[in-house]
CSV table of C-alpha atoms in Angstrom, one decimal:
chain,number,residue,atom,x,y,z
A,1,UNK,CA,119.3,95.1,97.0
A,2,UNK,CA,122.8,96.2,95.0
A,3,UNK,CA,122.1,95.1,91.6
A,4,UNK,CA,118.4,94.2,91.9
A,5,UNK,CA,115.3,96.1,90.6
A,6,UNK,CA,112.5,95.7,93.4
A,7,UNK,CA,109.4,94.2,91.8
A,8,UNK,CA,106.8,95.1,94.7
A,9,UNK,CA,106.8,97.7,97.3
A,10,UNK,CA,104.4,98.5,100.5
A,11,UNK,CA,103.8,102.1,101.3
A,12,UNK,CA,102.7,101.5,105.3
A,13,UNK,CA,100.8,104.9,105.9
A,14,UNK,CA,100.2,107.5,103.2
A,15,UNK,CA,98.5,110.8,103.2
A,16,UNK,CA,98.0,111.3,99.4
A,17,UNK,CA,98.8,108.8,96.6
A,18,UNK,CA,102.6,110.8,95.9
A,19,UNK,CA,104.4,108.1,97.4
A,20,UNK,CA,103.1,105.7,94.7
A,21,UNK,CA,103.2,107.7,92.0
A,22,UNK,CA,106.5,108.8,93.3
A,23,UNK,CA,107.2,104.6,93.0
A,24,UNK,CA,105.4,104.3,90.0
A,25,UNK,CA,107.8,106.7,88.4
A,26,UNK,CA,110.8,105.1,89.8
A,27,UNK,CA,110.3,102.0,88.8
A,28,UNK,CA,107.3,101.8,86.6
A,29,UNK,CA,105.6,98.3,86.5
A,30,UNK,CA,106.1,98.2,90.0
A,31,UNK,CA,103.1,96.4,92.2
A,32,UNK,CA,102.0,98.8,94.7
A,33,UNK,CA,100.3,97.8,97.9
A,34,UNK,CA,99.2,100.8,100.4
A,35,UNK,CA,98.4,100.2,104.0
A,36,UNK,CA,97.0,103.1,106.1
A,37,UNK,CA,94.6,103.4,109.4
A,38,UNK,CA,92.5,106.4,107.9
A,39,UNK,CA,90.1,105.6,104.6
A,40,UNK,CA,90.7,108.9,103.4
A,41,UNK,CA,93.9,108.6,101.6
A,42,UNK,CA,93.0,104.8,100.4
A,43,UNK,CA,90.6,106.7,98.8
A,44,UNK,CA,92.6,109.1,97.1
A,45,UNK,CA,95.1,106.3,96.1
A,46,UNK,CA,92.2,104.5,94.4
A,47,UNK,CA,91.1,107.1,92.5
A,48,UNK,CA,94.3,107.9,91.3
A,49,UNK,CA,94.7,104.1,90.7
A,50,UNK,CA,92.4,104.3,88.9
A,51,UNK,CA,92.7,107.2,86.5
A,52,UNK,CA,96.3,106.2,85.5
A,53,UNK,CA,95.9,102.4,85.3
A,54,UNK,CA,98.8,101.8,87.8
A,55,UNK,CA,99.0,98.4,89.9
A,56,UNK,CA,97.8,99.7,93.4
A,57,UNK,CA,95.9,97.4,96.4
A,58,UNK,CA,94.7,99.3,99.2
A,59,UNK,CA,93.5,97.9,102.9
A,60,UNK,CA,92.7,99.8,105.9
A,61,UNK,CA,95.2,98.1,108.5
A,62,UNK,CA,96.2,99.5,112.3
A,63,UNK,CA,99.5,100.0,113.7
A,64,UNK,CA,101.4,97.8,115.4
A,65,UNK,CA,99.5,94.3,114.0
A,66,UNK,CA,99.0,95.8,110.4
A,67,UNK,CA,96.9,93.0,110.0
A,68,UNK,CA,96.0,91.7,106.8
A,69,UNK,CA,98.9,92.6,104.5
A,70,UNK,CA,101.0,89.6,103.6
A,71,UNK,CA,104.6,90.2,102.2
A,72,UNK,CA,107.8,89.5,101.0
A,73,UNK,CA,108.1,92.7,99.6
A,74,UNK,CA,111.0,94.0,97.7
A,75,UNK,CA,110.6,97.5,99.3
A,76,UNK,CA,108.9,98.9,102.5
A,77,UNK,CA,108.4,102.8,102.7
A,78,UNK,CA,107.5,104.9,105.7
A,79,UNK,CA,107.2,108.2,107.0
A,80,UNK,CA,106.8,108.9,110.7
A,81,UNK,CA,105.2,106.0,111.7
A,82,UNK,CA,107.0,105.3,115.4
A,83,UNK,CA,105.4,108.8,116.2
A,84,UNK,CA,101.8,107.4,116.4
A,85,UNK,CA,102.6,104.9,118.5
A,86,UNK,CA,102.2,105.9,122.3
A,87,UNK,CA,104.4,103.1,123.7
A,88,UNK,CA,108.0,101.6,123.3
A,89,UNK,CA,106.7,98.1,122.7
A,90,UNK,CA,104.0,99.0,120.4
A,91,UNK,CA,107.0,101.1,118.5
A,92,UNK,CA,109.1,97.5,118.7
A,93,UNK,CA,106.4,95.4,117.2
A,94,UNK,CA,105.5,97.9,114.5
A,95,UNK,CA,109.5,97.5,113.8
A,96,UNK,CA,109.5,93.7,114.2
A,97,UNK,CA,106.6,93.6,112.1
A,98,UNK,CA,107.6,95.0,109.4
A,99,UNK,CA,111.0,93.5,109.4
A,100,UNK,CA,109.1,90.3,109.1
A,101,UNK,CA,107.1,91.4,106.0
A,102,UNK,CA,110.6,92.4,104.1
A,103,UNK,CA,112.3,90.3,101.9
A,104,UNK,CA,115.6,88.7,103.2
A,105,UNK,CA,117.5,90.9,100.4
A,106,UNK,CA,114.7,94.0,100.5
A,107,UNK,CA,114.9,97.0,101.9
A,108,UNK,CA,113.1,99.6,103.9
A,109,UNK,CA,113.3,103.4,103.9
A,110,UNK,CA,111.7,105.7,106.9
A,111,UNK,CA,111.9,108.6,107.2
A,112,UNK,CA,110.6,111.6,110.4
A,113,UNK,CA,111.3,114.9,111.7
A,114,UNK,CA,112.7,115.5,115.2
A,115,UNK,CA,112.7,118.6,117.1
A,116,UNK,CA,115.5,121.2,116.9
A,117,UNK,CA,116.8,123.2,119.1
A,118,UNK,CA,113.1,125.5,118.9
A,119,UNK,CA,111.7,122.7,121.1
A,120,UNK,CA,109.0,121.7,118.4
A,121,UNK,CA,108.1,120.6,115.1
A,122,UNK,CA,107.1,123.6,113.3
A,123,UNK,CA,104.1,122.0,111.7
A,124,UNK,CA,102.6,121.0,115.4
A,125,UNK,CA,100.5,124.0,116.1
A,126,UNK,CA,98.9,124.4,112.8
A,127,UNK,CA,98.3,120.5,113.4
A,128,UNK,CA,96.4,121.7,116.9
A,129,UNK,CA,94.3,124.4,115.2
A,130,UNK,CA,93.0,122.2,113.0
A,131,UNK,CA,92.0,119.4,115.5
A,132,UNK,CA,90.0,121.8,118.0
A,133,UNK,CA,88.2,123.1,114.6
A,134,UNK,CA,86.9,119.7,114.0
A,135,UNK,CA,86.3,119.2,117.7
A,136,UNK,CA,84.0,122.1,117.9
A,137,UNK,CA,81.7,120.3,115.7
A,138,UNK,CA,81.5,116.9,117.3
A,139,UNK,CA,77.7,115.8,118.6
A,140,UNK,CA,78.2,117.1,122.1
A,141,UNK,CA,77.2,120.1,124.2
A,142,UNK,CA,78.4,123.5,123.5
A,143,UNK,CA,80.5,123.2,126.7
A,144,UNK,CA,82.0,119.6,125.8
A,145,UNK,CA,82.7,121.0,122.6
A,146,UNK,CA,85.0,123.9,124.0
A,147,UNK,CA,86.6,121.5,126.5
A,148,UNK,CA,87.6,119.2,123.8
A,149,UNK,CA,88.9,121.7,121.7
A,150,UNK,CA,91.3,123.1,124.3
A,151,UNK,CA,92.4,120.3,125.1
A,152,UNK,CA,93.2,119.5,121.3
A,153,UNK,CA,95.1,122.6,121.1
A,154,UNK,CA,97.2,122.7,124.2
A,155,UNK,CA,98.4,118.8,123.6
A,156,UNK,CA,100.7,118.1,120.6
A,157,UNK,CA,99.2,116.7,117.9
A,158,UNK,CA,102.0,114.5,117.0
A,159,UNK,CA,105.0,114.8,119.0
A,160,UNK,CA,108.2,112.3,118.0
A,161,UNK,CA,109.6,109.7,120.7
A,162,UNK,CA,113.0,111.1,119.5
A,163,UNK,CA,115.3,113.9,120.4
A,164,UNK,CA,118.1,112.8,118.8
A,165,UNK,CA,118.9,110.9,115.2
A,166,UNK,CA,120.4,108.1,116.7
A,167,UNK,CA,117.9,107.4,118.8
A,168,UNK,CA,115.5,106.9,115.8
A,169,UNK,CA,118.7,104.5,114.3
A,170,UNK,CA,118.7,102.6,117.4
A,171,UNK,CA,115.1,101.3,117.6
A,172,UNK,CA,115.5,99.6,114.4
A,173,UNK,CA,118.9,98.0,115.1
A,174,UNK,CA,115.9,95.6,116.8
A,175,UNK,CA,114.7,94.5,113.6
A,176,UNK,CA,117.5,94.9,110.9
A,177,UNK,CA,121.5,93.0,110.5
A,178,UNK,CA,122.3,96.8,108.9
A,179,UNK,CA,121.0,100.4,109.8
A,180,UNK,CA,121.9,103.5,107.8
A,181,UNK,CA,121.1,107.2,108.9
A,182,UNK,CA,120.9,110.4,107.0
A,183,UNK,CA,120.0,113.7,107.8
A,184,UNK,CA,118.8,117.0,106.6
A,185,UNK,CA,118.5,120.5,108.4
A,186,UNK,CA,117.1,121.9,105.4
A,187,UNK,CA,113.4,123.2,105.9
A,188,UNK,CA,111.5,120.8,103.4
A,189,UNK,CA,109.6,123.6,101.4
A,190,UNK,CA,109.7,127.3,101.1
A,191,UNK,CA,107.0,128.1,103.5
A,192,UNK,CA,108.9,126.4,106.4
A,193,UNK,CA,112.2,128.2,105.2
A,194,UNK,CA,110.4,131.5,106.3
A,195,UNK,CA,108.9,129.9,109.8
A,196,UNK,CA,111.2,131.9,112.6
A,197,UNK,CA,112.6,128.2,114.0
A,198,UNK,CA,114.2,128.1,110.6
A,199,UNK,CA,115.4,131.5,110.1
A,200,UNK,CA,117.0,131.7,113.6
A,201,UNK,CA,118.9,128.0,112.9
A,202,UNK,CA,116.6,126.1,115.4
A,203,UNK,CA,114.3,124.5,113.0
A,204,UNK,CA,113.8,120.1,113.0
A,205,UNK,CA,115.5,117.8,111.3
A,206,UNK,CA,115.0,115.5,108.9
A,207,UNK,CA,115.8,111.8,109.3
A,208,UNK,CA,115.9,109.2,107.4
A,209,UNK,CA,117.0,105.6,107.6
A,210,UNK,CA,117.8,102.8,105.3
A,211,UNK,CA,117.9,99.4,106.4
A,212,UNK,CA,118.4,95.8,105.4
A,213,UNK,CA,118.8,92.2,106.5
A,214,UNK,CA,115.9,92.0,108.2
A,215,UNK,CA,115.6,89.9,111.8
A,216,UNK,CA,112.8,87.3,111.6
A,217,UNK,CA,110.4,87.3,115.3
């Protein structure tokens, strides 16, 4: 994209609307399409959408078919989106997929955090806690209830397929001619700077990857 403004971008899965006002800011004029699986931030988005008069489409689409949206787009955005998927394959299509809605001279960004040397993502257990909360209100008995929320808290509640960076570069070398990688150790905000993984030097990584050319299915 060396030289060229893009003109629309797709935010595939977003918990808030900062990605496209992050976007808007960028590149302001920018048409904005957001795909995610939960209504919740769609909501948000709109509302925001709304209130600041920025070009934004919404849809509630699934991982891997993301069904519905219909590209080129300039620009495809990302974050962590392999890790909901359960399966190699469905992680492959979600790739080819996406490589397929990208324009031949567009580019995507993705970015994830891998486990450190800790073992775990230090976000994970809060993640737990707040999973067997909800659980402990679902329409069930009182017993069902305290099953389910055990189980929610024992079980990660988003682990990554990855346990290295070059393993994240490597499953999209399946859908892209060109494959960057960039890394962080940092800890993203001050709160996760003072989480022990971090002060002991065993906290995750960041990853991110840029890549272009797409591979048409």
């Amino acid at each position: 994209m060396a030289g060229k403004q893009p003109s629309n971008a797709l935010v595939c899965g977003s918990s808030d609307e900062t990605m496209p006002q992050t976007l808007s800011e960028l590149q302001p004029g920018m048409q904005i399409t957001v795909a995610d699986a939960c209504p919740t931030p769609l909501t948000l988005i709109n509302a925001w959408a709304k209130e600041t008069g920025e070009q934004v489409s919404t849809l509630q689409s699934h991982a891997p078919e993301l069904s519905g949206i219909s590209g080129p787009f300039d620009l495809i955005v990302t974050d962590g989106l392999l890790s909901l998927l359960p399966t190699p394959a469905s992680r492959e299509a979600v790739i080819d997929r996406i490589a397929g809605l990208l324009s031949e001279d567009g580019l995507l960004l993705y970015t994830t955090r891998i486990a450190g040397p800790a073992g775990h993502l230090e976000y994970d257990l809060l993640g737990r806690a707040g999973q067997a909360l909800a659980a402990t209100t679902w329409p069930a008995t009182s017993a069902e209830r305290i099953q389910l929320a055990r189980q929610r808290l024992r079980r990660p509640s988003r682990p990554s397929p990855f346990t290295s960076p070059g393993q994240v570069a490597d499953a999209f070398r399946s859908g892209f001619g060109q494959v960057r990688l960039f890394t962080r150790a940092a800890p993203p905000t001050t709160a996760l700077a003072l989480h022990p993984a971090f002060v002991t030097e065993r906290g995750s990584l960041c990853v991110g990857i840029a890549a272009t050319q797409p591979r048409r299915p």
